[in-house]
Amino acid sequence: YSLKSIFFGGGTPSLMDPTIVKKIINDCKDLFNQNTDKSIEITLEANPGSIFKDKLKNFFDSGINRISIGIQSFDKESLKFLGRDHSVYDAKKALELSRNIFNNLSFDLIYALPKQSIKSWEFSLNEAFQFEPDHLSLYQLTIENGTAFHRLYRSGELFPIKDELASDMYSVTDRLTKDNHMPAYEISNHSKIYKNCDHNLAYWRGDDWIGIGPGAVSRFSHDNKRLQVDIRKDPMGWISDVKNNKNGVKRVFSETKNDYLIEKVIMGLRLVDGINFNEISSVLDMDAVSKLIDNKYISCDKNVLSATFDGRLRLNSVVAEIIK
């Protein structure tokens, strides 16, 4: 194995002391015999409220070369609705500070919020472009079981916007990001040329990765098997296991080849570039594939299966239909 990327994510890793980050990076490079002259993508996720100039500079000096900030919105009421503890001022200040230190800046925004209009989403996007991001993750609000949003929805206190309006917002997103030279390379991710997130591409392409820390998951090939390693979620229990057993592994199991190929279809069709058709054809319903090609929801050109723009609008349905 060779080391291609490191991603400090989940929770608020920007609360860590930069000296700890530097030790982890150096240990990773030592373990993989990484040539220190070779630059790899090393990302740190950060919340706006935990970003300060001196600390950012220390993170940069420790080896972080890409920062991803959870901005979520430039609207005060939207931040309140999303339960964020930072202000619009905090968000903008964090972006200004980060832009002056890092050559690779990414941040997240969420749209299709209740009561949000297309005009307000266009305003937020144009506000985002003012900070000259290299990468944007633009997610539609989803209401999932077990979340506070779902409880509000069930009680009648939250009214999601209509699907048609959400689709129109997705179209606006596609147009404005292209106009600003940040086209989509994945269903919710946009970047300047050569600024795609290498680390996340590994997930979408079904490559190998190692997850470290409470609740982390690893997936990699070993002895002609695709293994999944789950780490226990409880932080204190994890610490105890690491001290006593040298690891916090909860379980290890292997995927079947079929499971792996289905995973590749589900994740690979999220990518604008699509997926090699020959690799995954054995798990596809060819009649459904033909029908969806005729309806222009997917295409298959030069042995590459990909979702069209209309297909990406309803990707879950497309995937469910084409898998045997």
GROMACS .gro file of C-alpha atoms in nm:
model
  324
    1TYR     CA    1   0.000   0.000   0.000
    2SER     CA    2   0.099   0.361  -0.057
    3LEU     CA    3  -0.043   0.658   0.126
    4LYS     CA    4  -0.246   0.888  -0.101
    5SER     CA    5  -0.440   1.106   0.141
    6ILE     CA    6  -0.515   1.176   0.507
    7PHE     CA    7  -0.847   1.323   0.621
    8PHE     CA    8  -0.909   1.455   0.973
    9GLY     CA    9  -1.288   1.454   0.989
   10GLY     CA   10  -1.587   1.383   1.206
   11GLY     CA   11  -1.668   1.585   1.517
   12THR     CA   12  -1.449   1.894   1.532
   13PRO     CA   13  -1.087   1.791   1.470
   14SER     CA   14  -0.988   2.159   1.455
   15LEU     CA   15  -1.019   2.156   1.837
   16MET     CA   16  -0.708   1.934   1.847
   17ASP     CA   17  -0.371   2.078   1.926
   18PRO     CA   18  -0.176   2.115   1.598
   19THR     CA   19   0.120   1.932   1.755
   20ILE     CA   20  -0.097   1.619   1.783
   21VAL     CA   21  -0.197   1.653   1.417
   22LYS     CA   22   0.170   1.678   1.321
   23LYS     CA   23   0.257   1.361   1.518
   24ILE     CA   24  -0.028   1.168   1.354
   25ILE     CA   25   0.079   1.280   1.005
   26ASN     CA   26   0.442   1.184   1.071
   27ASP     CA   27   0.339   0.844   1.213
   28CYS     CA   28   0.123   0.777   0.905
   29LYS     CA   29   0.411   0.859   0.673
   30ASP     CA   30   0.647   0.638   0.873
   31LEU     CA   31   0.405   0.344   0.871
   32PHE     CA   32   0.364   0.363   0.495
   33ASN     CA   33   0.727   0.447   0.422
   34GLN     CA   34   0.596   0.760   0.253
   35ASN     CA   35   0.848   0.966   0.060
   36THR     CA   36   0.829   1.298   0.245
   37ASP     CA   37   0.914   1.484  -0.077
   38LYS     CA   38   0.595   1.358  -0.237
   39SER     CA   39   0.296   1.582  -0.163
   40ILE     CA   40  -0.027   1.409  -0.062
   41GLU     CA   41  -0.364   1.565   0.013
   42ILE     CA   42  -0.406   1.619   0.390
   43THR     CA   43  -0.744   1.765   0.488
   44LEU     CA   44  -0.868   1.905   0.817
   45GLU     CA   45  -1.240   1.962   0.878
   46ALA     CA   46  -1.316   2.268   1.089
   47ASN     CA   47  -1.613   2.452   1.236
   48PRO     CA   48  -1.608   2.831   1.194
   49GLY     CA   49  -1.627   2.887   1.569
   50SER     CA   50  -1.301   2.698   1.627
   51ILE     CA   51  -1.093   2.884   1.367
   52PHE     CA   52  -0.830   3.139   1.471
   53LYS     CA   53  -0.545   3.283   1.265
   54ASP     CA   54  -0.255   3.155   1.478
   55LYS     CA   55  -0.404   2.807   1.509
   56LEU     CA   56  -0.471   2.789   1.133
   57LYS     CA   57  -0.109   2.881   1.066
   58ASN     CA   58   0.003   2.609   1.310
   59PHE     CA   59  -0.217   2.352   1.136
   60PHE     CA   60  -0.064   2.453   0.803
   61ASP     CA   61   0.286   2.421   0.948
   62SER     CA   62   0.195   2.077   1.090
   63GLY     CA   63   0.128   1.946   0.738
   64ILE     CA   64  -0.238   2.024   0.667
   65ASN     CA   65  -0.264   2.146   0.307
   66ARG     CA   66  -0.642   2.140   0.256
   67ILE     CA   67  -0.910   2.279   0.488
   68SER     CA   68  -1.281   2.202   0.475
   69ILE     CA   69  -1.511   2.432   0.673
   70GLY     CA   70  -1.868   2.356   0.781
   71ILE     CA   71  -2.020   2.692   0.688
   72GLN     CA   72  -2.369   2.550   0.610
   73SER     CA   73  -2.527   2.891   0.541
   74PHE     CA   74  -2.468   3.264   0.512
   75ASP     CA   75  -2.817   3.332   0.650
   76LYS     CA   76  -2.873   3.396   1.021
   77GLU     CA   77  -3.215   3.226   1.039
   78SER     CA   78  -3.094   2.925   0.843
   79LEU     CA   79  -2.800   2.875   1.081
   80LYS     CA   80  -3.043   2.890   1.371
   81PHE     CA   81  -3.273   2.634   1.206
   82LEU     CA   82  -2.977   2.402   1.139
   83GLY     CA   83  -2.869   2.425   1.503
   84ARG     CA   84  -2.528   2.572   1.425
   85ASP     CA   85  -2.349   2.758   1.703
   86HIS     CA   86  -2.156   2.997   1.477
   87SER     CA   87  -2.274   3.329   1.334
   88VAL     CA   88  -2.264   3.460   0.976
   89TYR     CA   89  -1.974   3.683   1.087
   90ASP     CA   90  -1.786   3.379   1.225
   91ALA     CA   91  -1.838   3.199   0.893
   92LYS     CA   92  -1.708   3.483   0.679
   93LYS     CA   93  -1.414   3.554   0.909
   94ALA     CA   94  -1.316   3.186   0.906
   95LEU     CA   95  -1.318   3.183   0.526
   96GLU     CA   96  -1.111   3.501   0.501
   97LEU     CA   97  -0.849   3.370   0.743
   98SER     CA   98  -0.834   3.027   0.576
   99ARG     CA   99  -0.814   3.171   0.226
  100ASN     CA  100  -0.504   3.367   0.324
  101ILE     CA  101  -0.324   3.059   0.459
  102PHE     CA  102  -0.433   2.756   0.254
  103ASN     CA  103  -0.402   2.699  -0.119
  104ASN     CA  104  -0.687   2.448  -0.111
  105LEU     CA  105  -1.006   2.577   0.054
  106SER     CA  106  -1.332   2.385   0.067
  107PHE     CA  107  -1.656   2.455   0.249
  108ASP     CA  108  -2.009   2.316   0.281
  109LEU     CA  109  -2.347   2.476   0.224
  110ILE     CA  110  -2.692   2.325   0.274
  111TYR     CA  111  -2.993   2.424   0.064
  112ALA     CA  112  -3.356   2.326  -0.002
  113LEU     CA  113  -3.436   2.446   0.350
  114PRO     CA  114  -3.797   2.511   0.456
  115LYS     CA  115  -3.919   2.851   0.329
  116GLN     CA  116  -3.600   2.899   0.124
  117SER     CA  117  -3.650   3.057  -0.217
  118ILE     CA  118  -3.447   3.013  -0.534
  119LYS     CA  119  -3.349   3.379  -0.509
  120SER     CA  120  -3.207   3.336  -0.157
  121TRP     CA  121  -3.013   3.024  -0.265
  122GLU     CA  122  -2.868   3.213  -0.564
  123PHE     CA  123  -2.762   3.487  -0.323
  124SER     CA  124  -2.589   3.234  -0.095
  125LEU     CA  125  -2.405   3.074  -0.385
  126ASN     CA  126  -2.287   3.409  -0.522
  127GLU     CA  127  -2.174   3.498  -0.169
  128ALA     CA  128  -1.975   3.174  -0.161
  129PHE     CA  129  -1.793   3.253  -0.485
  130GLN     CA  130  -1.668   3.581  -0.337
  131PHE     CA  131  -1.430   3.379  -0.117
  132GLU     CA  132  -1.276   3.205  -0.422
  133PRO     CA  133  -1.317   2.849  -0.292
  134ASP     CA  134  -1.133   2.567  -0.464
  135HIS     CA  135  -1.403   2.317  -0.371
  136LEU     CA  136  -1.768   2.335  -0.263
  137SER     CA  137  -1.985   2.063  -0.110
  138LEU     CA  138  -2.348   2.165  -0.171
  139TYR     CA  139  -2.600   1.938  -0.004
  140GLN     CA  140  -2.979   1.933  -0.016
  141LEU     CA  141  -3.142   1.905   0.326
  142THR     CA  142  -3.254   1.548   0.386
  143ILE     CA  143  -3.494   1.443   0.660
  144GLU     CA  144  -3.375   1.109   0.798
  145ASN     CA  145  -3.526   0.884   1.063
  146GLY     CA  146  -3.394   0.942   1.412
  147THR     CA  147  -3.299   1.307   1.356
  148ALA     CA  148  -3.442   1.619   1.519
  149PHE     CA  149  -3.564   1.727   1.174
  150HIS     CA  150  -3.762   1.404   1.138
  151ARG     CA  151  -3.926   1.454   1.477
  152LEU     CA  152  -4.027   1.808   1.378
  153TYR     CA  153  -4.158   1.677   1.047
  154ARG     CA  154  -4.366   1.406   1.217
  155SER     CA  155  -4.512   1.660   1.462
  156GLY     CA  156  -4.610   1.895   1.180
  157GLU     CA  157  -4.366   2.168   1.283
  158LEU     CA  158  -4.143   2.132   0.976
  159PHE     CA  159  -4.266   2.155   0.619
  160PRO     CA  160  -4.006   2.051   0.359
  161ILE     CA  161  -4.003   2.239   0.031
  162LYS     CA  162  -4.164   2.068  -0.268
  163ASP     CA  163  -3.957   1.831  -0.481
  164GLU     CA  164  -4.004   2.055  -0.787
  165LEU     CA  165  -3.851   2.353  -0.608
  166ALA     CA  166  -3.562   2.140  -0.478
  167SER     CA  167  -3.499   2.022  -0.836
  168ASP     CA  168  -3.500   2.382  -0.958
  169MET     CA  169  -3.243   2.468  -0.690
  170TYR     CA  170  -3.027   2.178  -0.807
  171SER     CA  171  -3.045   2.319  -1.163
  172VAL     CA  172  -2.949   2.665  -1.038
  173THR     CA  173  -2.658   2.509  -0.850
  174ASP     CA  174  -2.538   2.332  -1.164
  175ARG     CA  175  -2.561   2.650  -1.374
  176LEU     CA  176  -2.393   2.887  -1.130
  177THR     CA  177  -2.108   2.653  -1.040
  178LYS     CA  178  -2.034   2.598  -1.409
  179ASP     CA  179  -2.045   2.974  -1.470
  180ASN     CA  180  -1.787   3.014  -1.193
  181HIS     CA  181  -1.560   2.738  -1.328
  182MET     CA  182  -1.650   2.493  -1.050
  183PRO     CA  183  -1.851   2.221  -1.226
  184ALA     CA  184  -1.984   1.917  -1.044
  185TYR     CA  185  -1.760   1.610  -1.038
  186GLU     CA  186  -1.992   1.428  -0.797
  187ILE     CA  187  -2.362   1.467  -0.729
  188SER     CA  188  -2.309   1.724  -0.449
  189ASN     CA  189  -1.945   1.825  -0.495
  190HIS     CA  190  -1.797   2.091  -0.719
  191SER     CA  191  -1.442   2.207  -0.772
  192LYS     CA  192  -1.196   2.403  -0.979
  193ILE     CA  193  -0.982   2.201  -1.219
  194TYR     CA  194  -0.743   1.964  -1.037
  195LYS     CA  195  -0.906   2.045  -0.701
  196ASN     CA  196  -1.132   1.740  -0.665
  197CYS     CA  197  -1.111   1.586  -0.317
  198ASP     CA  198  -0.876   1.288  -0.362
  199HIS     CA  199  -0.981   1.137  -0.031
  200ASN     CA  200  -1.355   1.133  -0.101
  201LEU     CA  201  -1.294   1.000  -0.452
  202ALA     CA  202  -1.150   0.689  -0.286
  203TYR     CA  203  -1.490   0.623  -0.125
  204TRP     CA  204  -1.686   0.688  -0.443
  205ARG     CA  205  -1.456   0.468  -0.651
  206GLY     CA  206  -1.455   0.181  -0.403
  207ASP     CA  207  -1.083   0.208  -0.332
  208ASP     CA  208  -0.914   0.102  -0.008
  209TRP     CA  209  -0.912   0.312   0.308
  210ILE     CA  210  -0.832   0.279   0.675
  211GLY     CA  211  -1.054   0.451   0.934
  212ILE     CA  212  -0.906   0.533   1.274
  213GLY     CA  213  -1.085   0.655   1.587
  214PRO     CA  214  -1.425   0.598   1.753
  215GLY     CA  215  -1.695   0.496   1.504
  216ALA     CA  216  -1.453   0.476   1.210
  217VAL     CA  217  -1.487   0.216   0.935
  218SER     CA  218  -1.213   0.065   0.716
  219ARG     CA  219  -1.257  -0.114   0.386
  220PHE     CA  220  -0.967  -0.270   0.203
  221SER     CA  221  -0.863  -0.573   0.000
  222HIS     CA  222  -0.662  -0.847   0.172
  223ASP     CA  223  -0.596  -1.209   0.069
  224ASN     CA  224  -0.839  -1.177  -0.225
  225LYS     CA  225  -1.115  -1.057   0.008
  226ARG     CA  226  -1.274  -0.718   0.066
  227LEU     CA  227  -1.264  -0.663   0.443
  228GLN     CA  228  -1.463  -0.421   0.655
  229VAL     CA  229  -1.330  -0.325   0.998
  230ASP     CA  230  -1.564  -0.142   1.237
  231ILE     CA  231  -1.425   0.053   1.533
  232ARG     CA  232  -1.641   0.081   1.845
  233LYS     CA  233  -1.825   0.413   1.866
  234ASP     CA  234  -1.812   0.498   2.236
  235PRO     CA  235  -1.505   0.725   2.280
  236MET     CA  236  -1.426   0.619   2.637
  237GLY     CA  237  -1.471   0.251   2.553
  238TRP     CA  238  -1.248   0.300   2.249
  239ILE     CA  239  -0.976   0.460   2.461
  240SER     CA  240  -0.995   0.173   2.707
  241ASP     CA  241  -0.968  -0.087   2.428
  242VAL     CA  242  -0.670   0.089   2.272
  243LYS     CA  243  -0.491   0.095   2.606
  244ASN     CA  244  -0.566  -0.270   2.685
  245ASN     CA  245  -0.578  -0.437   2.342
  246LYS     CA  246  -0.376  -0.193   2.126
  247ASN     CA  247  -0.686  -0.131   1.909
  248GLY     CA  248  -1.054  -0.044   1.937
  249VAL     CA  249  -1.182  -0.289   1.678
  250LYS     CA  250  -1.545  -0.395   1.728
  251ARG     CA  251  -1.576  -0.645   1.442
  252VAL     CA  252  -1.413  -0.758   1.118
  253PHE     CA  253  -1.603  -0.920   0.834
  254SER     CA  254  -1.563  -0.973   0.460
  255GLU     CA  255  -1.792  -0.858   0.181
  256THR     CA  256  -1.898  -1.088  -0.099
  257LYS     CA  257  -1.786  -0.992  -0.447
  258ASN     CA  258  -2.151  -0.919  -0.528
  259ASP     CA  259  -2.183  -0.680  -0.233
  260TYR     CA  260  -1.868  -0.499  -0.338
  261LEU     CA  261  -1.987  -0.455  -0.698
  262ILE     CA  262  -2.325  -0.325  -0.582
  263GLU     CA  263  -2.143  -0.078  -0.359
  264LYS     CA  264  -1.937   0.032  -0.661
  265VAL     CA  265  -2.257   0.095  -0.859
  266ILE     CA  266  -2.422   0.291  -0.577
  267MET     CA  267  -2.116   0.508  -0.516
  268GLY     CA  268  -1.975   0.521  -0.869
  269LEU     CA  269  -2.292   0.659  -1.027
  270ARG     CA  270  -2.263   0.958  -0.795
  271LEU     CA  271  -1.960   1.061  -1.001
  272VAL     CA  272  -2.013   1.269  -1.314
  273ASP     CA  273  -1.743   1.060  -1.485
  274GLY     CA  274  -1.935   0.742  -1.404
  275ILE     CA  275  -1.800   0.390  -1.368
  276ASN     CA  276  -1.646   0.120  -1.587
  277PHE     CA  277  -1.943  -0.078  -1.723
  278ASN     CA  278  -1.752  -0.405  -1.762
  279GLU     CA  279  -1.655  -0.406  -1.393
  280ILE     CA  280  -2.012  -0.396  -1.264
  281SER     CA  281  -2.225  -0.547  -1.543
  282SER     CA  282  -2.276  -0.876  -1.355
  283VAL     CA  283  -2.496  -0.706  -1.091
  284LEU     CA  284  -2.705  -0.505  -1.338
  285ASP     CA  285  -3.052  -0.570  -1.477
  286MET     CA  286  -2.981  -0.515  -1.847
  287ASP     CA  287  -3.345  -0.459  -1.940
  288ALA     CA  288  -3.370  -0.182  -1.679
  289VAL     CA  289  -3.040  -0.035  -1.800
  290SER     CA  290  -3.167  -0.025  -2.159
  291LYS     CA  291  -3.494   0.137  -2.053
  292LEU     CA  292  -3.321   0.406  -1.849
  293ILE     CA  293  -3.078   0.477  -2.134
  294ASP     CA  294  -3.377   0.521  -2.368
  295ASN     CA  295  -3.536   0.757  -2.113
  296LYS     CA  296  -3.207   0.949  -2.088
  297TYR     CA  297  -3.155   0.893  -1.716
  298ILE     CA  298  -2.826   0.709  -1.768
  299SER     CA  299  -2.582   0.677  -2.056
  300CYS     CA  300  -2.325   0.420  -2.156
  301ASP     CA  301  -2.056   0.562  -2.378
  302LYS     CA  302  -1.718   0.399  -2.445
  303ASN     CA  303  -1.785   0.141  -2.173
  304VAL     CA  304  -1.855   0.406  -1.911
  305LEU     CA  305  -2.190   0.397  -1.732
  306SER     CA  306  -2.295   0.735  -1.592
  307ALA     CA  307  -2.605   0.917  -1.475
  308THR     CA  308  -2.728   1.208  -1.684
  309PHE     CA  309  -2.828   1.536  -1.520
  310ASP     CA  310  -3.190   1.417  -1.502
  311GLY     CA  311  -3.067   1.084  -1.367
  312ARG     CA  312  -2.873   1.252  -1.088
  313LEU     CA  313  -3.192   1.430  -0.984
  314ARG     CA  314  -3.346   1.090  -0.904
  315LEU     CA  315  -3.035   0.882  -0.848
  316ASN     CA  316  -3.171   0.663  -0.566
  317SER     CA  317  -3.455   0.546  -0.791
  318VAL     CA  318  -3.218   0.489  -1.084
  319VAL     CA  319  -2.981   0.275  -0.876
  320ALA     CA  320  -3.267   0.074  -0.723
  321GLU     CA  321  -3.400  -0.002  -1.070
  322ILE     CA  322  -3.079  -0.115  -1.240
  323ILE     CA  323  -2.939  -0.343  -0.967
  324LYS     CA  324  -3.059  -0.705  -0.993
   0.00000   0.00000   0.00000
